[in-house]
PDB file of C-alpha atoms in Angstrom:
ATOM      1  CA  UNK A 140     116.575 -12.801-122.778  1.00 96.00           C
ATOM      2  CA  UNK A 141     116.752 -14.548-119.420  1.00 98.00           C
ATOM      3  CA  UNK A 142     113.614 -14.194-117.271  1.00 98.00           C
ATOM      4  CA  UNK A 143     112.836 -15.003-113.651  1.00 98.00           C
ATOM      5  CA  UNK A 144     109.347 -14.955-112.154  1.00 98.00           C
ATOM      6  CA  UNK A 145     108.875 -13.737-108.572  1.00 98.00           C
ATOM      7  CA  UNK A 146     105.810 -15.229-106.923  1.00 98.00           C
ATOM      8  CA  UNK A 147     105.014 -18.790-107.992  1.00 97.00           C
ATOM      9  CA  UNK A 148     101.344 -18.918-107.034  1.00 95.00           C
ATOM     10  CA  UNK A 149      98.440 -19.100-109.478  1.00 94.00           C
ATOM     11  CA  UNK A 150      99.347 -16.128-111.696  1.00 96.00           C
ATOM     12  CA  UNK A 151     103.093 -16.500-111.241  1.00 98.00           C
ATOM     13  CA  UNK A 152     103.064 -20.105-112.380  1.00 98.00           C
ATOM     14  CA  UNK A 153     101.020 -19.109-115.438  1.00 98.00           C
ATOM     15  CA  UNK A 154     103.559 -16.409-116.281  1.00 98.00           C
ATOM     16  CA  UNK A 155     106.407 -18.879-115.808  1.00 98.00           C
ATOM     17  CA  UNK A 156     104.789 -21.412-118.134  1.00 98.00           C
ATOM     18  CA  UNK A 157     104.155 -18.679-120.705  1.00 98.00           C
ATOM     19  CA  UNK A 158     107.804 -17.600-120.642  1.00 98.00           C
ATOM     20  CA  UNK A 159     109.062 -21.186-120.781  1.00 97.00           C
ATOM     21  CA  UNK A 160     107.238 -21.711-124.071  1.00 96.00           C
ATOM     22  CA  UNK A 161     108.151 -18.322-125.573  1.00 96.00           C
ATOM     23  CA  UNK A 162     110.523 -18.049-128.502  1.00 94.00           C
ATOM     24  CA  UNK A 163     111.574 -14.621-127.235  1.00 96.00           C
ATOM     25  CA  UNK A 164     113.021 -15.573-123.853  1.00 97.00           C
ATOM     26  CA  UNK A 165     114.414 -18.282-121.595  1.00 98.00           C
ATOM     27  CA  UNK A 166     112.916 -19.014-118.166  1.00 98.00           C
ATOM     28  CA  UNK A 167     115.909 -18.933-115.809  1.00 98.00           C
ATOM     29  CA  UNK A 168     114.218 -19.480-112.454  1.00 98.00           C
ATOM     30  CA  UNK A 169     111.250 -18.981-110.161  1.00 98.00           C
ATOM     31  CA  UNK A 170     111.173 -17.323-106.748  1.00 98.00           C
ATOM     32  CA  UNK A 171     108.674 -17.722-103.922  1.00 98.00           C
ATOM     33  CA  UNK A 172     108.953 -17.144-100.185  1.00 96.00           C
ATOM     34  CA  UNK A 173     107.260 -20.520 -99.692  1.00 97.00           C
ATOM     35  CA  UNK A 174     109.995 -23.007-100.482  1.00 97.00           C
ATOM     36  CA  UNK A 175     107.605 -25.847-101.279  1.00 98.00           C
ATOM     37  CA  UNK A 176     105.729 -23.688-103.810  1.00 98.00           C
ATOM     38  CA  UNK A 177     108.921 -22.541-105.523  1.00 98.00           C
ATOM     39  CA  UNK A 178     110.299 -26.091-105.578  1.00 98.00           C
ATOM     40  CA  UNK A 179     107.123 -27.551-107.073  1.00 98.00           C
ATOM     41  CA  UNK A 180     106.917 -24.998-109.902  1.00 98.00           C
ATOM     42  CA  UNK A 181     110.644 -25.133-110.535  1.00 98.00           C
ATOM     43  CA  UNK A 182     110.564 -28.920-110.777  1.00 98.00           C
ATOM     44  CA  UNK A 183     107.555 -28.846-113.110  1.00 97.00           C
ATOM     45  CA  UNK A 184     109.231 -26.368-115.458  1.00 98.00           C
ATOM     46  CA  UNK A 185     112.778 -27.651-115.124  1.00 98.00           C
ATOM     47  CA  UNK A 186     114.328 -24.448-113.730  1.00 98.00           C
ATOM     48  CA  UNK A 187     116.072 -23.458-110.471  1.00 98.00           C
ATOM     49  CA  UNK A 188     113.810 -22.530-107.573  1.00 98.00           C
ATOM     50  CA  UNK A 189     114.663 -19.848-105.016  1.00 98.00           C
ATOM     51  CA  UNK A 190     113.197 -18.448-101.821  1.00 98.00           C
ATOM     52  CA  UNK A 191     115.541 -15.429-101.781  1.00 98.00           C
ATOM     53  CA  UNK A 192     115.195 -12.869-104.594  1.00 98.00           C
ATOM     54  CA  UNK A 193     118.646 -11.388-104.011  1.00 98.00           C
ATOM     55  CA  UNK A 194     120.257 -14.772-104.530  1.00 98.00           C
ATOM     56  CA  UNK A 195     118.144 -15.420-107.626  1.00 98.00           C
ATOM     57  CA  UNK A 196     119.173 -12.093-109.143  1.00 98.00           C
ATOM     58  CA  UNK A 197     122.848 -12.677-108.363  1.00 98.00           C
ATOM     59  CA  UNK A 198     122.940 -16.228-109.722  1.00 98.00           C
ATOM     60  CA  UNK A 199     120.749 -15.880-112.832  1.00 98.00           C
ATOM     61  CA  UNK A 200     121.529 -12.238-113.792  1.00 98.00           C
ATOM     62  CA  UNK A 201     118.159 -11.911-115.574  1.00 98.00           C
ATOM     63  CA  UNK A 202     117.356  -9.448-118.325  1.00 98.00           C
ATOM     64  CA  UNK A 203     113.699  -9.477-117.275  1.00 98.00           C
ATOM     65  CA  UNK A 204     111.852 -10.005-113.995  1.00 98.00           C
ATOM     66  CA  UNK A 205     108.119 -10.691-113.788  1.00 98.00           C
ATOM     67  CA  UNK A 206     106.619  -9.787-110.391  1.00 98.00           C
ATOM     68  CA  UNK A 207     103.517 -11.789-109.486  1.00 98.00           C
ATOM     69  CA  UNK A 208     103.591 -11.554-105.702  1.00 97.00           C
ATOM     70  CA  UNK A 209     100.450 -10.567-103.729  1.00 94.00           C
ATOM     71  CA  UNK A 210      99.097  -7.131-104.677  1.00 93.00           C
ATOM     72  CA  UNK A 211     100.287  -5.238-101.601  1.00 92.00           C
ATOM     73  CA  UNK A 212     103.931  -6.384-101.789  1.00 95.00           C
ATOM     74  CA  UNK A 213     104.824  -5.634-105.407  1.00 97.00           C
ATOM     75  CA  UNK A 214     107.169  -2.773-104.522  1.00 98.00           C
ATOM     76  CA  UNK A 215     110.051  -4.631-102.763  1.00 98.00           C
ATOM     77  CA  UNK A 216     110.451  -7.222-105.516  1.00 98.00           C
ATOM     78  CA  UNK A 217     110.096  -4.674-108.310  1.00 98.00           C
ATOM     79  CA  UNK A 218     112.610  -2.326-106.647  1.00 98.00           C
ATOM     80  CA  UNK A 219     115.164  -5.132-106.299  1.00 98.00           C
ATOM     81  CA  UNK A 220     114.718  -6.076-109.942  1.00 98.00           C
ATOM     82  CA  UNK A 221     115.040  -2.468-111.131  1.00 98.00           C
ATOM     83  CA  UNK A 222     118.143  -1.988-108.987  1.00 98.00           C
ATOM     84  CA  UNK A 223     119.618  -5.067-110.695  1.00 98.00           C
ATOM     85  CA  UNK A 224     119.014  -3.450-114.094  1.00 98.00           C
ATOM     86  CA  UNK A 225     116.317  -5.856-115.258  1.00 98.00           C
ATOM     87  CA  UNK A 226     113.233  -4.825-117.220  1.00 98.00           C
ATOM     88  CA  UNK A 227     110.170  -5.468-115.062  1.00 98.00           C
ATOM     89  CA  UNK A 228     106.630  -6.637-115.750  1.00 98.00           C
ATOM     90  CA  UNK A 229     104.465  -6.214-112.638  1.00 98.00           C
ATOM     91  CA  UNK A 230     101.141  -8.009-112.358  1.00 97.00           C
ATOM     92  CA  UNK A 231      98.340  -5.520-111.882  1.00 97.00           C
ATOM     93  CA  UNK A 232      98.008  -3.373-109.886  1.00 97.00           C
ATOM     94  CA  UNK A 233     101.416  -1.735-110.053  1.00 98.00           C
ATOM     95  CA  UNK A 234     101.001  -1.133-106.305  1.00 97.00           C
ATOM     96  CA  UNK A 235      98.233  -0.618-103.755  1.00 96.00           C
ATOM     97  CA  UNK A 236      99.359   2.841-102.645  1.00 97.00           C
ATOM     98  CA  UNK A 237     100.043   5.910-104.754  1.00 98.00           C
ATOM     99  CA  UNK A 238     103.375   6.424-103.016  1.00 98.00           C
ATOM    100  CA  UNK A 239     104.574   2.932-103.950  1.00 98.00           C
ATOM    101  CA  UNK A 240     103.406   3.264-107.562  1.00 98.00           C
ATOM    102  CA  UNK A 241     105.058   6.665-108.030  1.00 98.00           C
ATOM    103  CA  UNK A 242     108.277   5.450-106.380  1.00 98.00           C
ATOM    104  CA  UNK A 243     108.563   2.480-108.745  1.00 98.00           C
ATOM    105  CA  UNK A 244     108.043   4.591-111.869  1.00 98.00           C
ATOM    106  CA  UNK A 245     110.531   7.182-110.611  1.00 98.00           C
ATOM    107  CA  UNK A 246     113.158   4.544-109.819  1.00 98.00           C
ATOM    108  CA  UNK A 247     112.736   2.881-113.216  1.00 98.00           C
ATOM    109  CA  UNK A 248     113.160   6.225-114.953  1.00 98.00           C
ATOM    110  CA  UNK A 249     116.224   7.060-112.847  1.00 98.00           C
ATOM    111  CA  UNK A 250     117.884   3.720-113.655  1.00 98.00           C
ATOM    112  CA  UNK A 251     116.820   3.707-117.310  1.00 97.00           C
ATOM    113  CA  UNK A 252     114.886   0.463-116.828  1.00 98.00           C
ATOM    114  CA  UNK A 253     111.719  -0.551-118.715  1.00 98.00           C
ATOM    115  CA  UNK A 254     108.640  -1.022-116.494  1.00 98.00           C
ATOM    116  CA  UNK A 255     105.172  -2.231-117.499  1.00 98.00           C
ATOM    117  CA  UNK A 256     102.105  -3.281-115.531  1.00 98.00           C
ATOM    118  CA  UNK A 257     100.091  -6.286-116.665  1.00 98.00           C
ATOM    119  CA  UNK A 258      96.704  -4.682-117.304  1.00 98.00           C
ATOM    120  CA  UNK A 259      95.526  -7.674-119.299  1.00 97.00           C
ATOM    121  CA  UNK A 260      92.287  -6.071-120.536  1.00 95.00           C
ATOM    122  CA  UNK A 261      94.341  -4.191-123.144  1.00 97.00           C
ATOM    123  CA  UNK A 262      95.168  -7.569-124.716  1.00 97.00           C
ATOM    124  CA  UNK A 263      91.669  -9.025-125.140  1.00 95.00           C
ATOM    125  CA  UNK A 264      90.747  -8.585-128.824  1.00 93.00           C
ATOM    126  CA  UNK A 265      87.154  -7.690-127.951  1.00 92.00           C
ATOM    127  CA  UNK A 266      88.189  -4.862-125.634  1.00 95.00           C
ATOM    128  CA  UNK A 267      90.702  -3.586-128.161  1.00 97.00           C
ATOM    129  CA  UNK A 268      87.911  -3.531-130.750  1.00 96.00           C
ATOM    130  CA  UNK A 269      85.665  -1.566-128.390  1.00 97.00           C
ATOM    131  CA  UNK A 270      88.493   0.878-127.626  1.00 98.00           C
ATOM    132  CA  UNK A 271      89.291   1.397-131.302  1.00 98.00           C
ATOM    133  CA  UNK A 272      85.606   1.977-132.075  1.00 98.00           C
ATOM    134  CA  UNK A 273      85.279   4.525-129.270  1.00 98.00           C
ATOM    135  CA  UNK A 274      88.577   6.244-130.035  1.00 98.00           C
ATOM    136  CA  UNK A 275      87.659   6.571-133.720  1.00 98.00           C
ATOM    137  CA  UNK A 276      85.050   9.145-132.687  1.00 97.00           C
ATOM    138  CA  UNK A 277      82.336   7.814-134.986  1.00 97.00           C
ATOM    139  CA  UNK A 278      80.016   7.208-132.014  1.00 98.00           C
ATOM    140  CA  UNK A 279      80.726  10.604-130.480  1.00 98.00           C
ATOM    141  CA  UNK A 280      82.107  11.175-127.013  1.00 97.00           C
ATOM    142  CA  UNK A 281      81.573   8.597-124.248  1.00 98.00           C
ATOM    143  CA  UNK A 282      78.785   9.636-121.904  1.00 98.00           C
ATOM    144  CA  UNK A 283      78.582   6.615-119.572  1.00 98.00           C
ATOM    145  CA  UNK A 284      80.746   3.511-119.143  1.00 98.00           C
ATOM    146  CA  UNK A 285      79.379   0.555-117.199  1.00 98.00           C
ATOM    147  CA  UNK A 286      81.477  -2.466-116.276  1.00 97.00           C
ATOM    148  CA  UNK A 287      81.031  -5.566-114.174  1.00 94.00           C
ATOM    149  CA  UNK A 288      83.563  -8.262-113.292  1.00 92.00           C
ATOM    150  CA  UNK A 289      82.556 -11.391-111.406  1.00 94.00           C
ATOM    151  CA  UNK A 290      84.784 -14.272-110.325  1.00 92.00           C
ATOM    152  CA  UNK A 291      84.450 -17.521-108.396  1.00 91.00           C
ATOM    153  CA  UNK A 292      84.217 -17.682-104.625  1.00 92.00           C
ATOM    154  CA  UNK A 293      87.266 -19.954-104.545  1.00 91.00           C
ATOM    155  CA  UNK A 294      89.312 -17.051-105.943  1.00 89.00           C
ATOM    156  CA  UNK A 295      88.287 -15.030-102.915  1.00 87.00           C
ATOM    157  CA  UNK A 296      89.335 -17.871-100.631  1.00 88.00           C
ATOM    158  CA  UNK A 297      92.757 -17.855-102.300  1.00 88.00           C
ATOM    159  CA  UNK A 298      93.452 -14.107-102.258  1.00 88.00           C
ATOM    160  CA  UNK A 299      91.245 -12.553 -99.563  1.00 85.00           C
ATOM    161  CA  UNK A 300      94.084 -12.571 -97.033  1.00 85.00           C
ATOM    162  CA  UNK A 301      96.119 -10.117 -99.096  1.00 87.00           C
ATOM    163  CA  UNK A 302      93.650  -8.132-101.235  1.00 92.00           C
ATOM    164  CA  UNK A 303      89.972  -7.325-101.861  1.00 94.00           C
ATOM    165  CA  UNK A 304      87.679  -6.895-104.912  1.00 96.00           C
ATOM    166  CA  UNK A 305      88.702  -3.243-105.357  1.00 97.00           C
ATOM    167  CA  UNK A 306      92.418  -3.947-105.822  1.00 96.00           C
ATOM    168  CA  UNK A 307      92.125  -7.396-107.370  1.00 94.00           C
ATOM    169  CA  UNK A 308      89.213  -6.911-109.802  1.00 94.00           C
ATOM    170  CA  UNK A 309      87.992  -3.303-109.930  1.00 97.00           C
ATOM    171  CA  UNK A 310      91.502  -2.134-110.862  1.00 97.00           C
ATOM    172  CA  UNK A 311      90.822  -3.817-114.236  1.00 96.00           C
ATOM    173  CA  UNK A 312      87.580  -1.848-114.637  1.00 97.00           C
ATOM    174  CA  UNK A 313      89.170   1.416-113.520  1.00 98.00           C
ATOM    175  CA  UNK A 314      92.031   1.150-116.000  1.00 97.00           C
ATOM    176  CA  UNK A 315      89.617   0.090-118.745  1.00 97.00           C
ATOM    177  CA  UNK A 316      87.281   3.039-118.070  1.00 98.00           C
ATOM    178  CA  UNK A 317      90.201   5.464-118.114  1.00 98.00           C
ATOM    179  CA  UNK A 318      91.659   3.958-121.302  1.00 98.00           C
ATOM    180  CA  UNK A 319      88.305   4.263-123.059  1.00 98.00           C
ATOM    181  CA  UNK A 320      87.443   7.776-121.903  1.00 98.00           C
ATOM    182  CA  UNK A 321      90.866   9.407-121.815  1.00 97.00           C
ATOM    183  CA  UNK A 322      90.177  10.707-118.321  1.00 97.00           C
ATOM    184  CA  UNK A 323      90.885   9.739-114.714  1.00 98.00           C
ATOM    185  CA  UNK A 324      88.435   9.339-111.851  1.00 98.00           C
ATOM    186  CA  UNK A 325      87.578  12.897-110.793  1.00 98.00           C
ATOM    187  CA  UNK A 326      84.476  12.592-108.591  1.00 97.00           C
ATOM    188  CA  UNK A 327      83.052   9.671-106.627  1.00 98.00           C
ATOM    189  CA  UNK A 328      79.301   9.731-106.037  1.00 98.00           C
ATOM    190  CA  UNK A 329      79.342   6.536-104.001  1.00 97.00           C
ATOM    191  CA  UNK A 330      81.437   3.419-103.345  1.00 98.00           C
ATOM    192  CA  UNK A 331      80.863   0.347-101.221  1.00 98.00           C
ATOM    193  CA  UNK A 332      82.932  -2.694-100.274  1.00 97.00           C
ATOM    194  CA  UNK A 333      80.795  -5.569 -98.982  1.00 96.00           C
ATOM    195  CA  UNK A 334      82.390  -8.597 -97.318  1.00 94.00           C
ATOM    196  CA  UNK A 335      80.494 -11.618 -96.044  1.00 92.00           C
ATOM    197  CA  UNK A 336      81.489 -14.285 -93.547  1.00 89.00           C
ATOM    198  CA  UNK A 337      80.439 -16.777 -96.230  1.00 88.00           C
ATOM    199  CA  UNK A 338      83.388 -15.653 -98.375  1.00 89.00           C
ATOM    200  CA  UNK A 339      81.385 -13.586-100.865  1.00 94.00           C
ATOM    201  CA  UNK A 340      82.775 -10.079-101.398  1.00 96.00           C
ATOM    202  CA  UNK A 341      81.759  -7.251-103.738  1.00 97.00           C
ATOM    203  CA  UNK A 342      82.797  -3.714-104.626  1.00 98.00           C
ATOM    204  CA  UNK A 343      80.667  -1.151-106.451  1.00 98.00           C
ATOM    205  CA  UNK A 344      81.233   2.499-107.310  1.00 98.00           C
ATOM    206  CA  UNK A 345      79.778   5.296-109.395  1.00 98.00           C
ATOM    207  CA  UNK A 346      81.147   8.692-110.363  1.00 98.00           C
ATOM    208  CA  UNK A 347      82.673  10.724-113.193  1.00 98.00           C
ATOM    209  CA  UNK A 348      86.055  10.961-114.907  1.00 98.00           C
ATOM    210  CA  UNK A 349      87.939  14.128-115.800  1.00 98.00           C
ATOM    211  CA  UNK A 350      86.832  13.964-119.451  1.00 96.00           C
ATOM    212  CA  UNK A 351      83.220  14.353-118.312  1.00 97.00           C
ATOM    213  CA  UNK A 352      81.922  10.787-118.778  1.00 98.00           C
ATOM    214  CA  UNK A 353      80.131   9.000-115.961  1.00 98.00           C
ATOM    215  CA  UNK A 354      81.000   5.469-114.847  1.00 98.00           C
ATOM    216  CA  UNK A 355      79.454   2.684-112.857  1.00 98.00           C
ATOM    217  CA  UNK A 356      81.337  -0.468-111.921  1.00 98.00           C
ATOM    218  CA  UNK A 357      80.456  -3.551-109.901  1.00 98.00           C
ATOM    219  CA  UNK A 358      82.756  -6.449-109.150  1.00 97.00           C
ATOM    220  CA  UNK A 359      83.561  -9.257-106.745  1.00 97.00           C
ATOM    221  CA  UNK A 360      83.747 -12.989-106.176  1.00 95.00           C
ATOM    222  CA  UNK A 361      80.260 -14.466-106.012  1.00 95.00           C
ATOM    223  CA  UNK A 362      80.156 -17.331-108.530  1.00 92.00           C
ATOM    224  CA  UNK A 363      80.417 -21.083-107.954  1.00 89.00           C
ATOM    225  CA  UNK A 364      83.506 -22.820-109.314  1.00 85.00           C
ATOM    226  CA  UNK A 365      81.514 -24.433-112.108  1.00 85.00           C
ATOM    227  CA  UNK A 366      80.863 -21.005-113.632  1.00 85.00           C
ATOM    228  CA  UNK A 367      83.386 -19.111-115.721  1.00 81.00           C
ATOM    229  CA  UNK A 368      84.151 -15.473-114.846  1.00 84.00           C
ATOM    230  CA  UNK A 369      81.761 -12.817-116.147  1.00 88.00           C
ATOM    231  CA  UNK A 370      82.943  -9.485-117.512  1.00 89.00           C
ATOM    232  CA  UNK A 371      80.569  -7.045-119.166  1.00 93.00           C
ATOM    233  CA  UNK A 372      81.355  -3.666-120.716  1.00 96.00           C
ATOM    234  CA  UNK A 373      79.108  -1.022-122.271  1.00 98.00           C
ATOM    235  CA  UNK A 374      80.275   2.365-123.525  1.00 98.00           C
ATOM    236  CA  UNK A 375      77.306   4.671-124.112  1.00 98.00           C
ATOM    237  CA  UNK A 376      78.324   7.478-126.463  1.00 98.00           C
ATOM    238  CA  UNK A 377      76.575  10.514-127.953  1.00 98.00           C
ATOM    239  CA  UNK A 378      75.622   8.674-131.163  1.00 98.00           C
ATOM    240  CA  UNK A 379      75.671   4.999-130.240  1.00 98.00           C
ATOM    241  CA  UNK A 380      76.867   2.227-127.944  1.00 98.00           C
ATOM    242  CA  UNK A 381      79.857  -0.129-128.053  1.00 98.00           C
ATOM    243  CA  UNK A 382      79.737  -3.201-125.867  1.00 96.00           C
ATOM    244  CA  UNK A 383      81.572  -6.443-125.095  1.00 94.00           C
ATOM    245  CA  UNK A 384      80.023  -9.273-123.108  1.00 85.00           C
ATOM    246  CA  UNK A 385      82.717 -11.591-121.770  1.00 73.00           C
ATOM    247  CA  UNK A 386      82.274 -15.050-120.320  1.00 66.00           C
ATOM    248  CA  UNK A 387      83.595 -18.540-121.046  1.00 63.00           C
ATOM    249  CA  UNK A 388      83.099 -18.002-124.790  1.00 74.00           C
ATOM    250  CA  UNK A 389      80.358 -20.625-124.758  1.00 77.00           C
ATOM    251  CA  UNK A 390      82.531 -23.717-124.203  1.00 89.00           C
ATOM    252  CA  UNK A 391      81.158 -26.030-121.501  1.00 89.00           C
ATOM    253  CA  UNK A 392      82.133 -29.478-120.277  1.00 91.00           C
ATOM    254  CA  UNK A 393      79.181 -31.595-119.107  1.00 93.00           C
ATOM    255  CA  UNK A 394      80.146 -34.453-116.794  1.00 91.00           C
ATOM    256  CA  UNK A 395      78.696 -36.729-114.155  1.00 91.00           C
ATOM    257  CA  UNK A 396      79.488 -34.192-111.440  1.00 86.00           C
ATOM    258  CA  UNK A 397      77.938 -31.254-113.287  1.00 86.00           C
ATOM    259  CA  UNK A 398      78.853 -28.666-115.885  1.00 89.00           C
ATOM    260  CA  UNK A 399      82.030 -26.583-116.041  1.00 87.00           C
ATOM    261  CA  UNK A 400      82.661 -23.538-118.217  1.00 87.00           C
ATOM    262  CA  UNK A 401      86.089 -23.639-119.855  1.00 88.00           C
ATOM    263  CA  UNK A 402      88.382 -20.658-120.384  1.00 89.00           C
ATOM    264  CA  UNK A 403      89.069 -19.873-124.031  1.00 88.00           C
ATOM    265  CA  UNK A 404      90.183 -16.262-123.640  1.00 90.00           C
ATOM    266  CA  UNK A 405      92.381 -15.421-120.643  1.00 92.00           C
ATOM    267  CA  UNK A 406      95.014 -18.148-120.368  1.00 94.00           C
ATOM    268  CA  UNK A 407      93.702 -21.379-121.902  1.00 94.00           C
ATOM    269  CA  UNK A 408      96.170 -24.232-122.330  1.00 95.00           C
ATOM    270  CA  UNK A 409      96.088 -25.189-126.006  1.00 95.00           C
ATOM    271  CA  UNK A 410      98.368 -27.910-127.375  1.00 96.00           C
ATOM    272  CA  UNK A 411     100.318 -27.767-124.127  1.00 94.00           C
ATOM    273  CA  UNK A 412     100.947 -23.986-124.233  1.00 96.00           C
ATOM    274  CA  UNK A 413      99.408 -21.104-122.314  1.00 97.00           C
ATOM    275  CA  UNK A 414      97.637 -18.966-124.909  1.00 97.00           C
ATOM    276  CA  UNK A 415      95.025 -16.199-124.913  1.00 95.00           C
ATOM    277  CA  UNK A 416      95.338 -12.676-123.558  1.00 96.00           C
ATOM    278  CA  UNK A 417      98.103 -13.595-121.101  1.00 98.00           C
ATOM    279  CA  UNK A 418     100.421 -14.815-123.863  1.00 98.00           C
ATOM    280  CA  UNK A 419      99.679 -11.684-125.925  1.00 98.00           C
ATOM    281  CA  UNK A 420     100.540  -9.520-122.904  1.00 98.00           C
ATOM    282  CA  UNK A 421     103.773 -11.327-121.983  1.00 98.00           C
ATOM    283  CA  UNK A 422     105.043 -11.570-125.555  1.00 98.00           C
ATOM    284  CA  UNK A 423     104.205  -7.912-126.234  1.00 98.00           C
ATOM    285  CA  UNK A 424     106.257  -6.985-123.157  1.00 98.00           C
ATOM    286  CA  UNK A 425     109.209  -9.178-124.158  1.00 98.00           C
ATOM    287  CA  UNK A 426     109.176  -7.928-127.755  1.00 98.00           C
ATOM    288  CA  UNK A 427     108.977  -4.284-126.662  1.00 98.00           C
ATOM    289  CA  UNK A 428     111.919  -4.788-124.288  1.00 98.00           C
ATOM    290  CA  UNK A 429     113.936  -6.427-127.074  1.00 97.00           C
ATOM    291  CA  UNK A 430     113.037  -3.805-129.696  1.00 97.00           C
ATOM    292  CA  UNK A 431     112.901  -0.706-127.515  1.00 97.00           C
ATOM    293  CA  UNK A 432     109.340   0.034-128.695  1.00 98.00           C
ATOM    294  CA  UNK A 433     106.632   1.613-126.497  1.00 98.00           C
ATOM    295  CA  UNK A 434     104.485  -0.496-124.192  1.00 98.00           C
ATOM    296  CA  UNK A 435     100.743  -0.728-124.779  1.00 97.00           C
ATOM    297  CA  UNK A 436     100.365  -0.020-121.044  1.00 98.00           C
ATOM    298  CA  UNK A 437     102.406   3.132-120.343  1.00 97.00           C
ATOM    299  CA  UNK A 438     103.704   3.479-116.754  1.00 97.00           C
ATOM    300  CA  UNK A 439     101.640   6.660-116.351  1.00 97.00           C
ATOM    301  CA  UNK A 440      98.423   4.739-117.086  1.00 97.00           C
ATOM    302  CA  UNK A 441      99.259   2.191-114.390  1.00 98.00           C
ATOM    303  CA  UNK A 442      99.925   4.958-111.859  1.00 98.00           C
ATOM    304  CA  UNK A 443      96.674   6.707-112.828  1.00 98.00           C
ATOM    305  CA  UNK A 444      94.790   3.455-112.164  1.00 98.00           C
ATOM    306  CA  UNK A 445      96.348   3.243-108.693  1.00 98.00           C
ATOM    307  CA  UNK A 446      95.534   6.894-107.971  1.00 98.00           C
ATOM    308  CA  UNK A 447      91.905   6.361-108.959  1.00 98.00           C
ATOM    309  CA  UNK A 448      91.613   3.110-107.009  1.00 98.00           C
ATOM    310  CA  UNK A 449      93.000   4.881-103.942  1.00 98.00           C
ATOM    311  CA  UNK A 450      90.431   7.647-104.417  1.00 98.00           C
ATOM    312  CA  UNK A 451      87.630   5.084-104.567  1.00 98.00           C
ATOM    313  CA  UNK A 452      89.047   3.281-101.529  1.00 97.00           C
ATOM    314  CA  UNK A 453      89.066   6.503 -99.522  1.00 97.00           C
ATOM    315  CA  UNK A 454      85.462   7.233-100.489  1.00 97.00           C
ATOM    316  CA  UNK A 455      84.022   3.770 -99.957  1.00 97.00           C
ATOM    317  CA  UNK A 456      81.837   2.493 -97.166  1.00 97.00           C
ATOM    318  CA  UNK A 457      82.881  -0.940 -95.858  1.00 96.00           C
ATOM    319  CA  UNK A 458      80.124  -3.284 -94.763  1.00 95.00           C
ATOM    320  CA  UNK A 459      80.560  -6.785 -93.345  1.00 94.00           C
ATOM    321  CA  UNK A 460      77.801  -9.359 -93.221  1.00 91.00           C
ATOM    322  CA  UNK A 461      77.876 -12.034 -90.506  1.00 88.00           C
TER     323      UNK A 461
END
């Protein structure tokens, strides 16, 4: 399968490297509206670089397109790829409006094209283990799910112009909560987006899902660059608790300039290859496209996550600190 990646920034370049090293596909090109970005990634990976998606589609005729553009502009690239007949993997969220998300799923169904959203939490072994424990029923029904996701301030500096902690981080927590409980966000008791002139931003919300369980989530970019991201999950059930504490997996580099926590779980580079949850996600998608098997992230689940995020966005209070 020939693959092109649209959006050659941080996540797009990771996807492109993952595809380049895959035995299931061939990286045929990268696309970015910033010519210098596309050229740099293309040169590094030895593939053509484009600034125009239409030209890239016409010249490479890809079987698969991975969309890793900024959150709010996923729809145009995904629509062009679907119209070209390519299977599409869209970085989460599928879109930042319900209308865009529903339109993409409808178009893919109309054209008979495979569409998946990269909700990477479904590919972390520890979250899969929690989900399988909860779904087995041995702990009883979920009563309360609490999640927290914290990233570095430099991430906020990179993405704050096009997104916020709700759409960039909390979408992970929302989809995870809904996967675990089998419900969608039904009632919002409170939600708050806090943005600071210092670059720190947070989002927090509490409410209930349609299956009856309560949820509380808190997320944002508050950490220094020396710290690895922090994700924490607890599922309180009728007869017990399942939890997963996520961080750098305990690997730290101590140097003259300080300590740095190293990623061993999301997309670590091991023996020159991108590994971890991102490789599992991309290779699952490629294999499912090749075999015609179901995706672990159904399109309906991605749309439900967007619907719930939009509900939280509508309910939230926005506060800005000087």
